[in-house]
Amino acid sequence: MSALPPEGAPLPHTASTAPFEPNAVETMTPEQERVYLASQWQLMWWKFRRHKLAVISGVVILVIYAMAAFAEFLAPYHYTTRNTDFIRAPRQEVHLFHEGSLIGPFVYPYVQRLNMENLKREYDVDRTKPQPLRFFCRGDDYLFWGLIPGNLHLVCAPEGGTLFLLGSDRLGRDMLSRILYGGRISLSIGLLGVFVSFVLGVVIGGIAGYYGGKVDLVVQRLIEIVQSLPHIPLWLALASIMPPSWSPLLVYFGITVILGLMDWTGLARAVRSKLLSLREEDYVVAAQLMGAKPARIIGLHLVPGFMSHLIASATITIPKTILGETALSFLGLGLRPPITSWGVMLNEAQNINVVALYPWLLYPVVPVILIILAFNFLGDGLRDAADPYR
């Protein structure tokens, strides 16, 4: 132990010779600086990338939406084109080799015959006449997004032949083409329905959370009433009151509004709980003292603070809306022909005898299952990424 200096003697000390930097902070490594100075969205993205299943699901969703957006180009036929000589034909397989020789993608033609014992159309494959497929070819005329006329297709049926990669329906229409066209309706209804519920949930939940008190009490009782109603019977009741004289476009928007009106309650409660905890923050009080109106405080100060949670909630809500449209159209109370959606196509597969004889009529259920699973996995990843500090 060192001896103390004599009384009155100056204490020993040392001084740093480093230059004085009043704005200096604790030195961080580049890795620490990258994390500590990252924005909330960067932290979310880093967390989301580690959720491999969510990333794959996001890619699948983008691919499906891209296919629906370019359905006219990708579909071999127009969705209304009928091949009356090939009603309920099974799917044609694509081959590359014929009798040991490589001749490229081709299909074998069908030869139709009527079975007089059960009066069923049967199709035999003629394996002596390979028919090469055509790519980037001219086929059925269409209006791209209802605006731009065209007839260019990625793949077309062979000259004088047919191309039913997923079979045909009761009117001889190509199932693959109708699934691509129907995906545009089913997927867009999911987005529009979520937009309606998103607006209602943010507005109603924001008012309840910001004002609290009696306003919150009234809104909570309203949410409980809506949530206590059975959804499917209420969907059926609301869909059945739409006049049959409405055009397909009006029916489309009517179904979208109905689905949006039923799915806003969960989001409203999430917004309300967040605003109850955020409305006492200093920046909210400062905005109030500066004279900001409640709509501005909610929209510009409170909602952006938990936008990541809203995005995750909306992602999980989209599959519910898609399933709602599919269920209504399957029951014949949603969209109706000539509009084509996955639910409308599944409406033709209600008869178990038809499904037993022509199982390819159930193919529209495959993209429904795929998109629902992809959205659920993506929603799980976004929900985990919305709290990057966890």
Coordinates of C-alpha atoms in Angstrom, one line a residue:
M1 CA 0.0 0.0 0.0
S2 CA 1.5 3.3 -1.1
A3 CA 2.1 6.0 1.5
L4 CA -0.2 9.1 1.5
P5 CA 1.5 12.4 0.5
P6 CA 2.3 14.8 3.3
E7 CA -0.5 17.1 4.5
G8 CA -0.7 20.1 2.2
A9 CA 1.2 18.5 -0.6
P10 CA -0.5 18.3 -4.0
L11 CA -2.0 15.0 -5.0
P12 CA -0.3 13.2 -7.9
H13 CA -2.2 13.2 -11.1
T14 CA -1.9 12.4 -14.7
A15 CA -3.4 14.2 -17.8
S16 CA -4.2 12.7 -21.1
T17 CA -2.3 14.1 -24.0
A18 CA -5.1 13.1 -26.5
P19 CA -6.8 16.1 -28.2
F20 CA -10.1 17.2 -26.5
E21 CA -13.2 16.2 -28.5
P22 CA -16.4 17.4 -26.8
N23 CA -18.6 15.5 -29.3
A24 CA -16.8 12.2 -29.0
V25 CA -18.7 9.1 -27.8
E26 CA -17.7 5.7 -26.7
T27 CA -15.7 4.1 -29.4
M28 CA -17.6 1.3 -31.2
T29 CA -16.5 -1.3 -33.5
P30 CA -17.8 -1.1 -37.1
E31 CA -20.2 -4.0 -36.4
Q32 CA -21.6 -2.2 -33.3
E33 CA -21.9 1.1 -35.1
R34 CA -23.8 -0.6 -37.9
V35 CA -26.4 -2.0 -35.5
Y36 CA -26.6 0.9 -33.1
L37 CA -27.1 3.5 -35.9
A38 CA -29.4 1.4 -38.0
S39 CA -33.0 2.5 -38.6
Q40 CA -36.0 0.5 -37.4
W41 CA -36.7 -0.7 -41.0
Q42 CA -33.1 -1.9 -41.3
L43 CA -33.4 -3.9 -38.1
M44 CA -36.6 -5.4 -39.3
W45 CA -35.0 -6.4 -42.6
W46 CA -32.0 -8.1 -40.9
K47 CA -34.3 -10.0 -38.6
F48 CA -36.7 -10.9 -41.4
R49 CA -33.8 -12.3 -43.6
R50 CA -33.0 -14.9 -40.9
H51 CA -36.5 -16.3 -41.2
K52 CA -35.8 -18.5 -44.2
L53 CA -39.4 -19.8 -44.6
A54 CA -40.8 -16.3 -44.5
V55 CA -38.3 -15.2 -47.2
I56 CA -39.2 -18.1 -49.4
S57 CA -42.9 -17.4 -48.9
G58 CA -42.4 -13.8 -49.9
V59 CA -40.8 -14.9 -53.1
V60 CA -43.6 -17.3 -53.8
I61 CA -46.2 -14.6 -53.2
L62 CA -44.4 -12.2 -55.6
V63 CA -44.2 -14.9 -58.3
I64 CA -47.9 -15.7 -57.9
Y65 CA -48.9 -12.0 -58.1
A66 CA -46.6 -11.5 -61.1
M67 CA -48.2 -14.5 -62.9
A68 CA -51.7 -13.0 -62.2
A69 CA -50.6 -9.6 -63.4
F70 CA -49.4 -11.1 -66.7
A71 CA -52.2 -13.7 -67.1
E72 CA -53.1 -12.7 -70.6
F73 CA -49.5 -13.3 -71.8
L74 CA -48.9 -16.5 -69.8
A75 CA -52.2 -18.2 -70.4
P76 CA -52.3 -20.5 -73.5
Y77 CA -55.9 -19.5 -74.2
H78 CA -58.3 -16.7 -73.3
Y79 CA -60.4 -17.7 -70.3
T80 CA -63.6 -17.7 -72.3
T81 CA -62.3 -19.8 -75.3
R82 CA -64.2 -23.0 -75.7
N83 CA -63.0 -26.2 -77.3
T84 CA -66.3 -28.0 -77.7
D85 CA -64.7 -31.2 -79.1
F86 CA -62.7 -31.6 -75.9
I87 CA -65.1 -31.3 -73.0
R88 CA -63.7 -32.3 -69.6
A89 CA -60.5 -33.6 -71.3
P90 CA -57.7 -34.8 -68.9
R91 CA -54.5 -32.9 -68.8
Q92 CA -51.9 -33.4 -71.5
E93 CA -48.4 -34.2 -70.5
V94 CA -45.4 -32.3 -72.0
H95 CA -42.7 -34.6 -73.5
L96 CA -39.2 -33.9 -74.8
F97 CA -38.3 -37.3 -76.4
H98 CA -40.2 -39.2 -79.0
E99 CA -39.0 -42.8 -79.8
G100 CA -35.6 -41.9 -78.4
S101 CA -35.2 -38.7 -80.4
L102 CA -35.1 -35.3 -78.8
I103 CA -37.6 -33.0 -80.6
G104 CA -38.2 -30.4 -77.9
P105 CA -41.4 -29.8 -75.8
F106 CA -44.4 -31.4 -77.4
V107 CA -47.7 -33.1 -76.6
Y108 CA -49.5 -36.1 -78.1
P109 CA -52.9 -35.3 -79.5
Y110 CA -56.1 -36.7 -78.0
V111 CA -58.6 -38.9 -79.9
Q112 CA -62.1 -38.6 -78.5
R113 CA -64.5 -41.5 -78.4
L114 CA -67.9 -41.9 -76.7
N115 CA -68.3 -44.9 -74.4
M116 CA -71.8 -46.1 -75.1
E117 CA -72.0 -48.2 -72.0
N118 CA -71.7 -45.2 -69.6
L119 CA -72.2 -42.4 -72.1
K120 CA -68.9 -40.9 -71.0
R121 CA -66.4 -39.1 -73.2
E122 CA -63.1 -40.9 -73.2
Y123 CA -59.8 -39.7 -74.6
D124 CA -57.1 -41.9 -76.1
V125 CA -53.5 -40.6 -76.6
D126 CA -52.2 -40.9 -80.1
R127 CA -48.5 -41.5 -79.6
T128 CA -47.6 -41.6 -83.3
K129 CA -48.1 -37.9 -83.9
P130 CA -46.0 -35.7 -81.6
Q131 CA -47.1 -32.0 -81.8
P132 CA -44.4 -29.5 -80.9
L133 CA -45.5 -26.5 -78.8
R134 CA -45.2 -23.0 -80.0
F135 CA -43.5 -20.3 -77.9
F136 CA -43.9 -16.5 -78.1
C137 CA -46.7 -17.1 -80.5
R138 CA -49.9 -15.4 -81.7
G139 CA -53.0 -16.9 -80.3
D140 CA -56.3 -15.7 -78.8
D141 CA -57.0 -12.0 -78.8
Y142 CA -57.2 -10.3 -75.5
L143 CA -57.2 -6.9 -73.8
F144 CA -54.3 -6.6 -71.4
W145 CA -55.8 -5.3 -68.1
G146 CA -58.8 -4.5 -70.2
L147 CA -56.9 -1.7 -72.0
I148 CA -54.3 -2.8 -74.4
P149 CA -55.2 -5.2 -77.3
G150 CA -52.9 -8.0 -78.0
N151 CA -52.5 -11.7 -79.0
L152 CA -49.0 -12.6 -78.0
H153 CA -48.7 -15.6 -75.7
L154 CA -45.8 -17.3 -74.0
V155 CA -46.9 -20.7 -75.2
C156 CA -49.6 -21.8 -77.6
A157 CA -51.2 -25.0 -78.6
P158 CA -49.6 -26.8 -81.6
E159 CA -51.0 -26.1 -85.1
G160 CA -54.2 -28.0 -85.4
G161 CA -53.8 -29.4 -81.8
T162 CA -54.7 -28.6 -78.2
L163 CA -52.8 -27.8 -75.1
F164 CA -54.6 -28.7 -71.8
L165 CA -51.8 -28.7 -69.3
L166 CA -54.4 -29.0 -66.4
G167 CA -57.3 -30.4 -68.4
S168 CA -60.5 -28.7 -69.5
D169 CA -63.9 -28.0 -67.8
R170 CA -67.5 -28.8 -68.7
L171 CA -67.4 -26.2 -71.6
G172 CA -64.1 -27.2 -73.0
R173 CA -62.2 -24.2 -71.5
D174 CA -58.6 -24.6 -70.5
M175 CA -58.2 -25.0 -66.7
L176 CA -54.7 -23.5 -66.6
S177 CA -55.8 -20.3 -68.4
R178 CA -58.8 -19.9 -66.1
I179 CA -56.7 -20.4 -63.0
L180 CA -54.3 -17.7 -64.1
Y181 CA -57.1 -15.3 -65.0
G182 CA -59.0 -16.2 -61.8
G183 CA -56.0 -15.5 -59.6
R184 CA -56.1 -11.9 -60.6
I185 CA -59.6 -11.5 -59.1
S186 CA -59.0 -13.6 -56.0
L187 CA -55.7 -12.0 -55.1
S188 CA -56.8 -8.4 -55.8
I189 CA -59.9 -8.9 -53.6
G190 CA -57.6 -9.9 -50.8
L191 CA -55.6 -6.7 -51.2
L192 CA -58.7 -4.4 -51.6
G193 CA -60.5 -6.1 -48.7
V194 CA -57.5 -5.6 -46.4
F195 CA -57.3 -2.0 -47.5
V196 CA -60.9 -1.4 -46.4
S197 CA -60.4 -3.2 -43.1
F198 CA -57.1 -1.4 -42.6
V199 CA -58.7 2.0 -43.0
L200 CA -61.6 1.1 -40.7
G201 CA -59.3 -0.5 -38.1
V202 CA -56.8 2.4 -38.0
V203 CA -59.5 5.1 -37.9
I204 CA -61.8 3.5 -35.3
G205 CA -59.1 2.0 -33.2
G206 CA -57.1 5.3 -33.4
I207 CA -60.1 7.3 -32.1
A208 CA -60.8 4.8 -29.3
G209 CA -57.1 4.7 -28.2
Y210 CA -56.5 8.5 -28.4
Y211 CA -59.7 9.7 -26.7
G212 CA -60.2 6.8 -24.3
G213 CA -63.0 7.1 -21.7
K214 CA -66.6 6.9 -23.0
V215 CA -65.5 6.9 -26.6
D216 CA -63.3 3.8 -26.0
L217 CA -66.1 2.1 -24.1
V218 CA -68.5 2.6 -27.0
V219 CA -66.0 1.4 -29.6
Q220 CA -65.1 -1.7 -27.5
R221 CA -68.8 -2.7 -27.2
L222 CA -69.2 -2.2 -31.0
I223 CA -66.2 -4.4 -31.6
E224 CA -67.5 -7.1 -29.3
I225 CA -70.9 -7.1 -31.1
V226 CA -69.3 -7.4 -34.5
Q227 CA -67.0 -10.2 -33.3
S228 CA -69.9 -12.1 -31.7
L229 CA -71.7 -12.4 -35.1
P230 CA -71.0 -15.6 -37.0
H231 CA -69.1 -14.6 -40.0
I232 CA -70.2 -17.1 -42.6
P233 CA -74.0 -16.6 -42.1
L234 CA -73.5 -12.9 -42.0
W235 CA -71.4 -13.1 -45.2
L236 CA -74.2 -15.1 -46.8
A237 CA -76.8 -12.6 -45.7
L238 CA -74.9 -9.5 -46.9
A239 CA -74.0 -11.2 -50.2
S240 CA -77.6 -12.3 -50.9
I241 CA -79.0 -8.8 -50.6
M242 CA -76.9 -7.6 -53.6
P243 CA -79.3 -7.2 -56.6
P244 CA -78.9 -9.8 -59.3
S245 CA -79.1 -7.0 -61.8
W246 CA -75.8 -5.7 -60.7
S247 CA -72.9 -5.9 -63.2
P248 CA -70.0 -8.2 -62.4
L249 CA -67.9 -5.1 -61.6
L250 CA -70.4 -3.9 -58.9
V251 CA -70.6 -7.4 -57.5
Y252 CA -66.8 -7.5 -57.3
F253 CA -66.7 -4.3 -55.3
G254 CA -69.6 -5.3 -53.2
I255 CA -67.9 -8.5 -52.1
T256 CA -64.7 -6.6 -51.4
V257 CA -66.5 -4.1 -49.1
I258 CA -68.4 -7.0 -47.3
L259 CA -65.1 -8.8 -46.6
G260 CA -63.5 -5.6 -45.4
L261 CA -66.3 -4.8 -43.1
M262 CA -66.0 -8.1 -41.3
D263 CA -62.2 -8.1 -40.6
W264 CA -61.4 -4.7 -39.1
T265 CA -62.1 -5.5 -35.5
G266 CA -58.8 -7.3 -34.6
L267 CA -56.8 -4.5 -36.2
A268 CA -58.8 -1.9 -34.4
R269 CA -58.1 -3.4 -31.0
A270 CA -54.4 -3.7 -31.8
V271 CA -54.3 0.0 -32.8
R272 CA -56.3 1.0 -29.7
S273 CA -53.9 -0.8 -27.3
K274 CA -50.9 0.8 -29.0
L275 CA -52.3 4.3 -28.8
L276 CA -53.3 4.0 -25.2
S277 CA -49.7 3.4 -24.3
L278 CA -48.3 6.0 -26.8
R279 CA -50.6 9.0 -26.2
E280 CA -48.9 9.9 -22.9
E281 CA -45.5 10.2 -24.5
D282 CA -43.7 13.6 -24.4
Y283 CA -43.8 14.1 -28.2
V284 CA -47.6 13.7 -28.2
V285 CA -48.0 16.2 -25.4
A286 CA -45.7 18.6 -27.3
A287 CA -47.8 18.2 -30.4
Q288 CA -51.0 18.9 -28.4
L289 CA -49.5 22.0 -26.8
M290 CA -48.5 23.3 -30.3
G291 CA -52.1 23.1 -31.3
A292 CA -52.0 20.0 -33.5
K293 CA -55.4 18.4 -34.2
P294 CA -56.2 14.8 -33.1
A295 CA -56.3 13.6 -36.7
R296 CA -52.8 15.0 -37.3
I297 CA -51.4 13.6 -34.1
I298 CA -52.8 10.1 -34.8
G299 CA -51.9 10.0 -38.5
L300 CA -48.4 11.7 -38.4
H301 CA -47.1 10.9 -34.9
L302 CA -48.8 7.8 -33.4
V303 CA -49.5 5.5 -36.3
P304 CA -46.0 5.6 -37.9
G305 CA -44.6 4.6 -34.6
F306 CA -46.0 1.1 -34.9
M307 CA -46.4 0.8 -38.7
S308 CA -44.4 -2.4 -38.7
H309 CA -46.9 -4.1 -36.5
L310 CA -49.7 -2.9 -38.8
I311 CA -48.0 -4.3 -41.9
A312 CA -47.6 -7.7 -40.1
S313 CA -51.3 -7.7 -39.1
A314 CA -52.4 -6.8 -42.6
T315 CA -50.3 -9.6 -44.1
I316 CA -52.0 -12.1 -41.8
T317 CA -55.4 -10.7 -42.7
I318 CA -55.1 -11.0 -46.5
P319 CA -55.5 -14.9 -46.6
K320 CA -58.7 -14.6 -44.5
T321 CA -60.1 -12.3 -47.2
I322 CA -59.1 -14.6 -50.0
L323 CA -60.7 -17.5 -48.2
G324 CA -63.9 -15.5 -47.7
E325 CA -64.2 -14.7 -51.4
T326 CA -63.5 -18.3 -52.3
A327 CA -66.1 -19.5 -49.8
L328 CA -68.8 -17.1 -51.0
S329 CA -68.2 -17.8 -54.7
F330 CA -68.1 -21.6 -54.0
L331 CA -71.5 -21.3 -52.4
G332 CA -72.8 -19.4 -55.4
L333 CA -73.4 -16.1 -53.4
G334 CA -70.2 -14.3 -54.3
L335 CA -68.8 -13.6 -57.7
R336 CA -70.7 -15.0 -60.6
P337 CA -69.8 -15.8 -64.2
P338 CA -68.6 -14.3 -66.5
I339 CA -66.2 -13.2 -63.8
T340 CA -63.6 -15.9 -63.2
S341 CA -62.1 -16.5 -59.7
W342 CA -60.8 -19.5 -57.9
G343 CA -64.0 -19.7 -55.9
V344 CA -66.2 -19.5 -59.1
M345 CA -64.1 -22.4 -60.6
L346 CA -64.5 -24.5 -57.5
N347 CA -68.3 -24.0 -57.7
E348 CA -68.3 -26.4 -60.6
A349 CA -66.7 -29.1 -58.4
Q350 CA -69.5 -29.3 -55.8
N351 CA -70.8 -32.5 -57.1
I352 CA -68.9 -35.5 -55.7
N353 CA -69.7 -37.5 -58.8
V354 CA -68.1 -34.9 -61.0
V355 CA -65.0 -34.8 -58.8
A356 CA -64.7 -38.6 -58.9
L357 CA -64.8 -38.7 -62.6
Y358 CA -62.9 -35.4 -63.4
P359 CA -60.6 -34.8 -60.4
W360 CA -58.7 -32.1 -62.3
L361 CA -61.7 -29.7 -61.7
L362 CA -60.3 -29.4 -58.1
Y363 CA -57.0 -28.0 -59.3
P364 CA -58.0 -24.4 -58.4
V365 CA -57.8 -25.4 -54.7
V366 CA -54.0 -25.9 -55.1
P367 CA -53.2 -22.1 -55.6
V368 CA -55.6 -21.2 -52.8
I369 CA -53.8 -23.5 -50.3
L370 CA -50.4 -22.3 -51.6
I371 CA -51.1 -18.6 -51.3
I372 CA -52.8 -19.0 -47.9
L373 CA -49.7 -20.9 -46.5
A374 CA -47.3 -18.4 -48.0
F375 CA -49.1 -15.4 -46.5
N376 CA -49.3 -17.1 -43.1
F377 CA -45.6 -17.9 -43.1
L378 CA -44.8 -14.4 -44.4
G379 CA -47.0 -12.9 -41.6
D380 CA -45.1 -14.9 -39.0
G381 CA -41.8 -13.7 -40.2
L382 CA -43.0 -10.0 -40.4
R383 CA -44.5 -10.3 -36.9
D384 CA -41.2 -11.5 -35.5
A385 CA -39.2 -8.9 -37.4
A386 CA -41.6 -6.1 -36.2
D387 CA -39.8 -6.4 -32.8
P388 CA -36.1 -6.5 -33.9
Y389 CA -34.9 -6.0 -30.3
R390 CA -36.5 -9.2 -29.0

